[in-house]
PDB file of C-alpha atoms in Angstrom:
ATOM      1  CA  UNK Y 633     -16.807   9.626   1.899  1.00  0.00           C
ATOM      2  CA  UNK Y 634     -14.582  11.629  -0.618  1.00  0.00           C
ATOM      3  CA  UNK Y 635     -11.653   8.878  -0.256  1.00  0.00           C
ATOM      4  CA  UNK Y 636      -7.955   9.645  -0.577  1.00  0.00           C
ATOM      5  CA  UNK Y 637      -7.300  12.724  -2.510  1.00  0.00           C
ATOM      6  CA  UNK Y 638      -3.215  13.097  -3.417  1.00  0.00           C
ATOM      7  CA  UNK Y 639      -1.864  16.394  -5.558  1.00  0.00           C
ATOM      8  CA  UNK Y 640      -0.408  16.427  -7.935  1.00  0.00           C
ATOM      9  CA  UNK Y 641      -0.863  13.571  -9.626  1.00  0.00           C
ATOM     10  CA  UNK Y 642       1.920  13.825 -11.835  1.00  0.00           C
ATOM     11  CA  UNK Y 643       5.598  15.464 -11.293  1.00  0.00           C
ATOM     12  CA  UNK Y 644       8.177  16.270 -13.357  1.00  0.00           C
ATOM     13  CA  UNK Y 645      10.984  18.272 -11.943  1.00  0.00           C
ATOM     14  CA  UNK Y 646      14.740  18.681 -12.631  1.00  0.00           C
ATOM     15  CA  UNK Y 647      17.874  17.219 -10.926  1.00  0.00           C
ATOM     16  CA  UNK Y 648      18.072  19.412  -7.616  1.00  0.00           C
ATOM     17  CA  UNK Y 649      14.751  20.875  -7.563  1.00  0.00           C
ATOM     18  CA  UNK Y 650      11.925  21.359  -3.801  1.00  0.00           C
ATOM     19  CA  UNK Y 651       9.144  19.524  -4.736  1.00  0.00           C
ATOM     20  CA  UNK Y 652       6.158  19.257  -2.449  1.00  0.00           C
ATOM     21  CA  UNK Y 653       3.017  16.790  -2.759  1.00  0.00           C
ATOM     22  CA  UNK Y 654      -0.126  17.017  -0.646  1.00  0.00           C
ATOM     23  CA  UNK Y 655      -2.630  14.663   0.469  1.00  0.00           C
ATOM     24  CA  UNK Y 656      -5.608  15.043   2.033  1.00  0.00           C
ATOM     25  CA  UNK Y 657      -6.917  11.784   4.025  1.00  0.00           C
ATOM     26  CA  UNK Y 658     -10.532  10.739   4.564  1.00  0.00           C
ATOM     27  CA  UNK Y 659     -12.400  12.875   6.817  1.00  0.00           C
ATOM     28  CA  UNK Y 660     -12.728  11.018   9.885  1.00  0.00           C
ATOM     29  CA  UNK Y 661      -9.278   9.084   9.595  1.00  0.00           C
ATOM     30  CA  UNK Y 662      -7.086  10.241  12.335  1.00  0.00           C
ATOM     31  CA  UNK Y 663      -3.477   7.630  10.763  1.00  0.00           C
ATOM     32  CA  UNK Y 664      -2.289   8.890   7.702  1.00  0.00           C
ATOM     33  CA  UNK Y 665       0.968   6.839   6.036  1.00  0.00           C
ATOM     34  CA  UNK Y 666       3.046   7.721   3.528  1.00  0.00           C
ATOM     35  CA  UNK Y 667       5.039   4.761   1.030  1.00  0.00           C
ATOM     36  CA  UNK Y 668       7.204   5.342  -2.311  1.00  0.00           C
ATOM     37  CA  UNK Y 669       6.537   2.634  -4.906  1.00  0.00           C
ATOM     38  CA  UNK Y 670       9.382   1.983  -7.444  1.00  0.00           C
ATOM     39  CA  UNK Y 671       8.437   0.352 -11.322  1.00  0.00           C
ATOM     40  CA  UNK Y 672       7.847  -3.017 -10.328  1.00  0.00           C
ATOM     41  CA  UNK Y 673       8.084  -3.117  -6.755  1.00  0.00           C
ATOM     42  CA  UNK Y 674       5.779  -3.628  -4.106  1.00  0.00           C
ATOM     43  CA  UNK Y 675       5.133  -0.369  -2.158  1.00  0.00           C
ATOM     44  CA  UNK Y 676       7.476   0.838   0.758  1.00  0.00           C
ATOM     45  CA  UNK Y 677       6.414   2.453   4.148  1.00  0.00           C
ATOM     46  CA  UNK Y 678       8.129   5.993   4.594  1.00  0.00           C
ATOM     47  CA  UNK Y 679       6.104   7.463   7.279  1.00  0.00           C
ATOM     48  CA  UNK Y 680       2.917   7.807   9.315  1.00  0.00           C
ATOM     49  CA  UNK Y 681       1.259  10.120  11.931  1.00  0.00           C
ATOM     50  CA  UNK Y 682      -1.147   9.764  14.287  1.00  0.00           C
ATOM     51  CA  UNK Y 683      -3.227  13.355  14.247  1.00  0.00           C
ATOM     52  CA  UNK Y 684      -0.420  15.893  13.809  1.00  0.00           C
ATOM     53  CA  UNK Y 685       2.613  14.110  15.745  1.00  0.00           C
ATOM     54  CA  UNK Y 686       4.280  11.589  13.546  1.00  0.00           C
ATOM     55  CA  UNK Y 687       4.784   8.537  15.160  1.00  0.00           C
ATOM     56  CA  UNK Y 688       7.525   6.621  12.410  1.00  0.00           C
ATOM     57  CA  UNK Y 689      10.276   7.164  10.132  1.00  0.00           C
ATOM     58  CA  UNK Y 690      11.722   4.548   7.450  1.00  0.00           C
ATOM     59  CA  UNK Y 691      15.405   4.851   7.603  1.00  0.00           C
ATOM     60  CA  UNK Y 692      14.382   5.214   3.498  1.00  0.00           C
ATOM     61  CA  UNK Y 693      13.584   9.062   4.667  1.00  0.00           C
ATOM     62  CA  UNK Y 694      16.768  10.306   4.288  1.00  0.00           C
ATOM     63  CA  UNK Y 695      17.075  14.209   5.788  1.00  0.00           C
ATOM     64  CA  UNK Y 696      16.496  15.538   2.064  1.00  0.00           C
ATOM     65  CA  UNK Y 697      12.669  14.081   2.497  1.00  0.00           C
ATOM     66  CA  UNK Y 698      10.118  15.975   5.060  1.00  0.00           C
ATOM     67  CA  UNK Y 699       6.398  15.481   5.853  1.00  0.00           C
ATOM     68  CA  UNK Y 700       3.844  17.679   8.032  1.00  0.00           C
ATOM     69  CA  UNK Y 701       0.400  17.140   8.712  1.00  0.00           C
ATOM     70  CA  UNK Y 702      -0.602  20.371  10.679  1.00  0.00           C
ATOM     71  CA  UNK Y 703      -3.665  20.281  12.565  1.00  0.00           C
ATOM     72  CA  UNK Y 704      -4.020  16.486  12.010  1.00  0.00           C
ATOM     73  CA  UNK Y 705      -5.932  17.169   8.881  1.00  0.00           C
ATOM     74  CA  UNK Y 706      -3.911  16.862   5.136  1.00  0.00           C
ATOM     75  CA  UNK Y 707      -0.158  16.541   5.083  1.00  0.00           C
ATOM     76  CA  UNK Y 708       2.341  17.627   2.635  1.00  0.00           C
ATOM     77  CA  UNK Y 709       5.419  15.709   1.824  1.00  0.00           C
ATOM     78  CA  UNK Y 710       8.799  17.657   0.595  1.00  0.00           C
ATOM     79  CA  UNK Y 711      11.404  16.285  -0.989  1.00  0.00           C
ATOM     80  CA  UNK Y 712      14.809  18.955  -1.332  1.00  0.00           C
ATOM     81  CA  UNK Y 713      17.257  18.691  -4.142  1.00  0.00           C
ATOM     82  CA  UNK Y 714      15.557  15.737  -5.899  1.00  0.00           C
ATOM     83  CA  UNK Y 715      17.557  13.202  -7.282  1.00  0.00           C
ATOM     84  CA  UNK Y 716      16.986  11.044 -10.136  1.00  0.00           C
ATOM     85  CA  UNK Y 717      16.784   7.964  -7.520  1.00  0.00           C
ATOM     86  CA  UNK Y 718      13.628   9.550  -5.786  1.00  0.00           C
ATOM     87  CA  UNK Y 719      11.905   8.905  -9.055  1.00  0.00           C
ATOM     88  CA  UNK Y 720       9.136   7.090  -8.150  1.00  0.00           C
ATOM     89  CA  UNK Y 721       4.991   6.641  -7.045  1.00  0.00           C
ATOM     90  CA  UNK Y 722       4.340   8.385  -3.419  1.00  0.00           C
ATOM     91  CA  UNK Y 723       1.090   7.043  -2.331  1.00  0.00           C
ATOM     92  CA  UNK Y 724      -1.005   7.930   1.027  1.00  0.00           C
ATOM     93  CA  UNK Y 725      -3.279   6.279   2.925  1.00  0.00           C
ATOM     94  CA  UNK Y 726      -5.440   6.925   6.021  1.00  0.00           C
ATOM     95  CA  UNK Y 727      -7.059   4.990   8.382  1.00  0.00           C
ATOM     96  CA  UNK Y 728      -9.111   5.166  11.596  1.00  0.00           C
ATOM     97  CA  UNK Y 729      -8.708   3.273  14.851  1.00  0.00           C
ATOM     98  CA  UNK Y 730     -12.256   1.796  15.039  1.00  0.00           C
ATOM     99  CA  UNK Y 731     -11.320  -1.822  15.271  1.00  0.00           C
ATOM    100  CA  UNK Y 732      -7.632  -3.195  16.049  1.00  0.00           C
ATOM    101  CA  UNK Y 733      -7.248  -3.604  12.240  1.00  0.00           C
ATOM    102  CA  UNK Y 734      -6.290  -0.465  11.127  1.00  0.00           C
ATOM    103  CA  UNK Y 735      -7.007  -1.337   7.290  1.00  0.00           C
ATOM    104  CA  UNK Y 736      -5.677   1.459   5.293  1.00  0.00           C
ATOM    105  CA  UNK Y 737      -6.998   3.224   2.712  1.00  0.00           C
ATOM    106  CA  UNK Y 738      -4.747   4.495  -0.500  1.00  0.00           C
ATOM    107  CA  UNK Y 739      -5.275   7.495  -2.741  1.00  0.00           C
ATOM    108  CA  UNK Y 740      -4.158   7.272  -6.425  1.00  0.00           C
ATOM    109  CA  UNK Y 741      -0.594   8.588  -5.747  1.00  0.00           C
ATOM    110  CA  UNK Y 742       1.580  11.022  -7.122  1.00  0.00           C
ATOM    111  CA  UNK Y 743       4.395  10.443  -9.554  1.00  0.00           C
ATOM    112  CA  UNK Y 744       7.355  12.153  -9.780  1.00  0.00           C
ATOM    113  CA  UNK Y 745       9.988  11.915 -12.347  1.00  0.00           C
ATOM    114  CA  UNK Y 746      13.374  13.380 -11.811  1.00  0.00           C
ATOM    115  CA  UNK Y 747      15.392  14.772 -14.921  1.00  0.00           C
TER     116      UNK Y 747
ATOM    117  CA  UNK P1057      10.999  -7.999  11.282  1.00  0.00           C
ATOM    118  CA  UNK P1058       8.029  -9.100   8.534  1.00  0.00           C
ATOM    119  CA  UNK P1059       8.202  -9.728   5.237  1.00  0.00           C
ATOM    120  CA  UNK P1060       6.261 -10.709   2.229  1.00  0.00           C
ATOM    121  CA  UNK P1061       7.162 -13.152  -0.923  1.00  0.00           C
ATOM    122  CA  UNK P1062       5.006 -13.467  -3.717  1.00  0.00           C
ATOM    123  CA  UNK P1063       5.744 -16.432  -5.924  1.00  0.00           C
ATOM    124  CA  UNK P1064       5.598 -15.525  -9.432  1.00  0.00           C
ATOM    125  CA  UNK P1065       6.028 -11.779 -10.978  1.00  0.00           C
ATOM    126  CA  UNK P1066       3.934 -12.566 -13.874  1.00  0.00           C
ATOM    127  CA  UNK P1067       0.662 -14.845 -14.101  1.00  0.00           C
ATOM    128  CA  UNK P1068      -1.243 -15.783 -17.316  1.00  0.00           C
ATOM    129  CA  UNK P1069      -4.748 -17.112 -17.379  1.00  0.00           C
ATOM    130  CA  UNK P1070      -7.027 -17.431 -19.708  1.00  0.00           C
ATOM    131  CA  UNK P1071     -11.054 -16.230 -18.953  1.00  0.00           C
ATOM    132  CA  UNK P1072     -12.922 -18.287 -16.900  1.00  0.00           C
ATOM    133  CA  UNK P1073     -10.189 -20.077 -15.725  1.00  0.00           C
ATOM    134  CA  UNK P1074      -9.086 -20.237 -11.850  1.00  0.00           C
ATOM    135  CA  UNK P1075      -6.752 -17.384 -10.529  1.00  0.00           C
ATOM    136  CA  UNK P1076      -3.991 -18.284  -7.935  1.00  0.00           C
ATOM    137  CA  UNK P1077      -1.903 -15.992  -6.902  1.00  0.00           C
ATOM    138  CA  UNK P1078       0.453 -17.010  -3.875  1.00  0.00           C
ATOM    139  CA  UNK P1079       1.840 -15.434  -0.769  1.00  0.00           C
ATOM    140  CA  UNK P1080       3.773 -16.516   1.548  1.00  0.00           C
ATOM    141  CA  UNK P1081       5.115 -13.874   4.650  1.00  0.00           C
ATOM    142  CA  UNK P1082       7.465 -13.780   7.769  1.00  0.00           C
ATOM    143  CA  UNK P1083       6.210 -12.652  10.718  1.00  0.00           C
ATOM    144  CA  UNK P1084       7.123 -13.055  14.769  1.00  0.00           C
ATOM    145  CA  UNK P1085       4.038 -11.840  16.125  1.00  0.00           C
ATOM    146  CA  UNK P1086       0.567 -12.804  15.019  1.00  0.00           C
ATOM    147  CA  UNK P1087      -0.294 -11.192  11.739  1.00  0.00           C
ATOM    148  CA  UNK P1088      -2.659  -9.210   9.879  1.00  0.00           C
ATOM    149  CA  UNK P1089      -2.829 -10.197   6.444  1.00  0.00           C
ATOM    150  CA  UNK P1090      -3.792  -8.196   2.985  1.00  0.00           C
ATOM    151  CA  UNK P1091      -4.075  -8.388  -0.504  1.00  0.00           C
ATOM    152  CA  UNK P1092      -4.733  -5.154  -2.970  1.00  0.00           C
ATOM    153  CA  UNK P1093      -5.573  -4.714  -6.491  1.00  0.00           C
ATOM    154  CA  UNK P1094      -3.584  -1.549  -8.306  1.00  0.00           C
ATOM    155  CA  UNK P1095      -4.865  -0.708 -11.955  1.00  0.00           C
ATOM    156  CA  UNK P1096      -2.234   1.034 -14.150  1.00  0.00           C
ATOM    157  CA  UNK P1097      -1.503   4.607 -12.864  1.00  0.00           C
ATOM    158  CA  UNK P1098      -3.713   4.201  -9.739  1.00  0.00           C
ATOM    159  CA  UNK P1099      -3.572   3.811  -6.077  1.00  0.00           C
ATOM    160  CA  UNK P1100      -3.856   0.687  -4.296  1.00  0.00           C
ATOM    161  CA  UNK P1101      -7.733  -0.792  -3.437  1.00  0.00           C
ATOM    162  CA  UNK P1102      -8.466  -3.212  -0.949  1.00  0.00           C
ATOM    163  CA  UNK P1103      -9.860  -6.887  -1.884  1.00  0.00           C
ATOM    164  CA  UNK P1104      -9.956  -8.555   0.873  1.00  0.00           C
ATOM    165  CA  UNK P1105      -8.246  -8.881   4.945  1.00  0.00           C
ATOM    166  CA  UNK P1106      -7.126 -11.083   7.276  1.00  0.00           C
ATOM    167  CA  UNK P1107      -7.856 -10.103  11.366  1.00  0.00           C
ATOM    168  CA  UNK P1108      -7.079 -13.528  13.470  1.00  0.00           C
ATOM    169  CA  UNK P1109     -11.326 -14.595  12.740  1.00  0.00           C
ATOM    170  CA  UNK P1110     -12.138 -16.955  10.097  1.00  0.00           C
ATOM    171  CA  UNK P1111      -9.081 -18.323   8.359  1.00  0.00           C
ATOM    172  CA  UNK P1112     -11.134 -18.222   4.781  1.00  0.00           C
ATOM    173  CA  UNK P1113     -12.000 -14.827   3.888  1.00  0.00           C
ATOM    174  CA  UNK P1114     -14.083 -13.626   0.805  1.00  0.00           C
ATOM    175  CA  UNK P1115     -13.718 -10.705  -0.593  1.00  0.00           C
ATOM    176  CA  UNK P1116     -14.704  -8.240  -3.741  1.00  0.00           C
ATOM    177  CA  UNK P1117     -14.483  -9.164  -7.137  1.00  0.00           C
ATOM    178  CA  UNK P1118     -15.481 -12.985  -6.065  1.00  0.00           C
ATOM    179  CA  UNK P1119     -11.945 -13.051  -4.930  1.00  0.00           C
ATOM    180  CA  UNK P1120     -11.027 -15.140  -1.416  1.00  0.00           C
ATOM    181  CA  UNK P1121      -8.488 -16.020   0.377  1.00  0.00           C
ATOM    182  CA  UNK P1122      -7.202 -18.556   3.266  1.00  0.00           C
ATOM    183  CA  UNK P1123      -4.802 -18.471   5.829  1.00  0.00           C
ATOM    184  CA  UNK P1124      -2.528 -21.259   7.144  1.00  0.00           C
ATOM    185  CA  UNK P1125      -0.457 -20.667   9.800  1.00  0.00           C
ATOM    186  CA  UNK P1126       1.216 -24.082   9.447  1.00  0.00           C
ATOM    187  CA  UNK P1127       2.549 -23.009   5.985  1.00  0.00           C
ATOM    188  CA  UNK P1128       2.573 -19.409   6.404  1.00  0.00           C
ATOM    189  CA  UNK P1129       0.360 -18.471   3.685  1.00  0.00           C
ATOM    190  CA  UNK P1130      -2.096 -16.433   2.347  1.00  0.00           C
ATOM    191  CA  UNK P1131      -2.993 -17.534  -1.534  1.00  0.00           C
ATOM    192  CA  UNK P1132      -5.225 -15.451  -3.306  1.00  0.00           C
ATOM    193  CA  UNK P1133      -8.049 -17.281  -5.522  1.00  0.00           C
ATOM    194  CA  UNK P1134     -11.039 -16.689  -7.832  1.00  0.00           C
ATOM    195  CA  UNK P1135     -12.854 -19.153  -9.698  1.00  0.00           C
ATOM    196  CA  UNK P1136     -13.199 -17.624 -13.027  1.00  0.00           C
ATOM    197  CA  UNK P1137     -11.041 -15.147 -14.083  1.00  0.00           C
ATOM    198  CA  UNK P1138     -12.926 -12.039 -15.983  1.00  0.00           C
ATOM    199  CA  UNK P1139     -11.064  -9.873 -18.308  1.00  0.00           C
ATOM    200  CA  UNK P1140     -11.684  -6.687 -15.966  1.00  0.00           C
ATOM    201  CA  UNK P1141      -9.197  -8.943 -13.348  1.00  0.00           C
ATOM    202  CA  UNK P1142      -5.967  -8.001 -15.400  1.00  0.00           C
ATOM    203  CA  UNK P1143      -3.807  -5.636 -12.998  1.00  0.00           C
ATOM    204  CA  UNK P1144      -1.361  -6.039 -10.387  1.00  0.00           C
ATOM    205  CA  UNK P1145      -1.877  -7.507  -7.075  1.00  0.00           C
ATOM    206  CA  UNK P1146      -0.336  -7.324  -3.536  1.00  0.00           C
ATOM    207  CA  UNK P1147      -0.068  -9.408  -0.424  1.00  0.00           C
ATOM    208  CA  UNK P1148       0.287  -7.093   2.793  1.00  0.00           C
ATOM    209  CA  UNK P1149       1.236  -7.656   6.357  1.00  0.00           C
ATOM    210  CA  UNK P1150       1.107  -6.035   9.011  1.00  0.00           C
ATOM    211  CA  UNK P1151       1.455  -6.331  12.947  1.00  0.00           C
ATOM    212  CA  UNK P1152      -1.719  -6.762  14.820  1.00  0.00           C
ATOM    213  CA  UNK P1153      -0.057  -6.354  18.218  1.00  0.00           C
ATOM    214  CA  UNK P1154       0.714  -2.612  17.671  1.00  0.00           C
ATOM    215  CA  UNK P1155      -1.178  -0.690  19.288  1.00  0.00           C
ATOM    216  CA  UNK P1156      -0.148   2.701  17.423  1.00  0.00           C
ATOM    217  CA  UNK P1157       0.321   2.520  13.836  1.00  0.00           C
ATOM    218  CA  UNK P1158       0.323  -0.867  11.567  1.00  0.00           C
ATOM    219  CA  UNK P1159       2.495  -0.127   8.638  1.00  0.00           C
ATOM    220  CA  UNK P1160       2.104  -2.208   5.633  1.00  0.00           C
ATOM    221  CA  UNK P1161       4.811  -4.519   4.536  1.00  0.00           C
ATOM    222  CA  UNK P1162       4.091  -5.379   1.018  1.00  0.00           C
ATOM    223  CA  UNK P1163       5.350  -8.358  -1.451  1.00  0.00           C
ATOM    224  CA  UNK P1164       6.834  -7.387  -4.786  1.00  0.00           C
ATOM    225  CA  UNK P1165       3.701  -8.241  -6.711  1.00  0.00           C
ATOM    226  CA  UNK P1166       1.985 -10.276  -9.262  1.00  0.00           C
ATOM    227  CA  UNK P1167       0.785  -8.742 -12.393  1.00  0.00           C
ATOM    228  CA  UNK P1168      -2.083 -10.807 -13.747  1.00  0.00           C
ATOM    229  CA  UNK P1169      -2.990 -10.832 -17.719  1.00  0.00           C
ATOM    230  CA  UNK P1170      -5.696 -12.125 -18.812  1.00  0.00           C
ATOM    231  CA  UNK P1171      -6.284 -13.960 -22.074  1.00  0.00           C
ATOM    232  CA  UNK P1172      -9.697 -14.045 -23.847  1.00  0.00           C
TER     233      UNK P1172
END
């Protein structure tokens, strides 16, 4: 058990620019979430999938934000024309459906900072 | 909807001395319940969960935690604080009637110094 692995771990980018982060989940997990965590605020839920389909949106993922998790393995997260707003943590976690408690599992996040 | 409040941003203590953090949540259905530990510039660990079986739950770091239904809580507690407990902590809830997906609603957190 590898755990959470997120790249990169740091972002800087300027106003406008594609950015795109990757994480790859534990090996067995079959959930994988996405949240963005603000300076001094709790984590927030953006998105999860179950294998490849994902199941949830936040009504935070506005249509400049996409994720992908082909083949129910890692997923990538893209964020088009970045705004200084989206400056934040992104943090992923998996999990696997062997009890009904679902406890997820968080890798060390990527931060991005928007110029 | 669920939600998560946890009383007090900021919490000093000195070492050795008893750690209370306290959360309090909103929920319609029955619960899961959480709390994580996030060092500076890390992700999130788990210290301990709540899953509807005994309402006292121990966890790592000599860290437990009970739940009462009749006042909604979830208060985090360790005996005697150690100097390697300073970092930020969050309650989590989550929705154990889902059957697809239990996303995490989190409290604002409670960053926790420690004072030798």
């Amino acid at each position: 058990d590898t755990g959470v692995s997120q790249d990169p771990r740091h972002k800087i980018t300027k106003r406008g620019q594609n950015v795109t982060f990757r994480c790859d989940p534990i090996s067995e997990h079959n959930r994988l979430y996405w949240y963005r965590q603000t300076l001094g605020q709790g984590p927030e839920f953006l998105t999860y999938f179950q294998n490849e389909a994902q199941l949830e949106k936040s009504r935070l993922l506005s249509d400049r934000f996409s994720a992908e998790r082909p083949k129910g393995s890692f997923s990538t997260l893209e964020i088009q024309r970045t705004e200084q707003g989206d400056s934040a943590m992104y943090l992923c976690a998996s999990s696997f459906r062997r009890s009904s408690t679902d406890t997820q599992y968080f890798g060390p996040g990527t931060r991005l900072t928007v110029l | 909807a669920q939600s998560v409040t946890q009383l007090g941003s900021h919490v000093s203590v000195s070492e050795g001395a008893l750690v209370l953090l306290r959360c309090n949540y909103s929920s319609s259905v029955p619960p899961y319940l959480f709390w994580y530990v996030q060092y500076p510039n890390q992700g999130l660990q788990l210290l301990l969960k709540y899953t509807s079986a005994a309402t006292l739950v121990k966890g790592i770091n000599g860290f437990e935690a009970e739940f009462k239904k009749s006042e909604t809580s979830f208060h985090l507690t360790k005996p005697s604080a150690h100097m390697s407990d300073a970092a930020e902590y969050f309650c989590a809830v989550s929705d154990s009637l889902r059957a697809a997906g239990n996303k995490l609603t989190f409290g604002g957190g409670t960053r926790v110094l420690v004072k030798p």
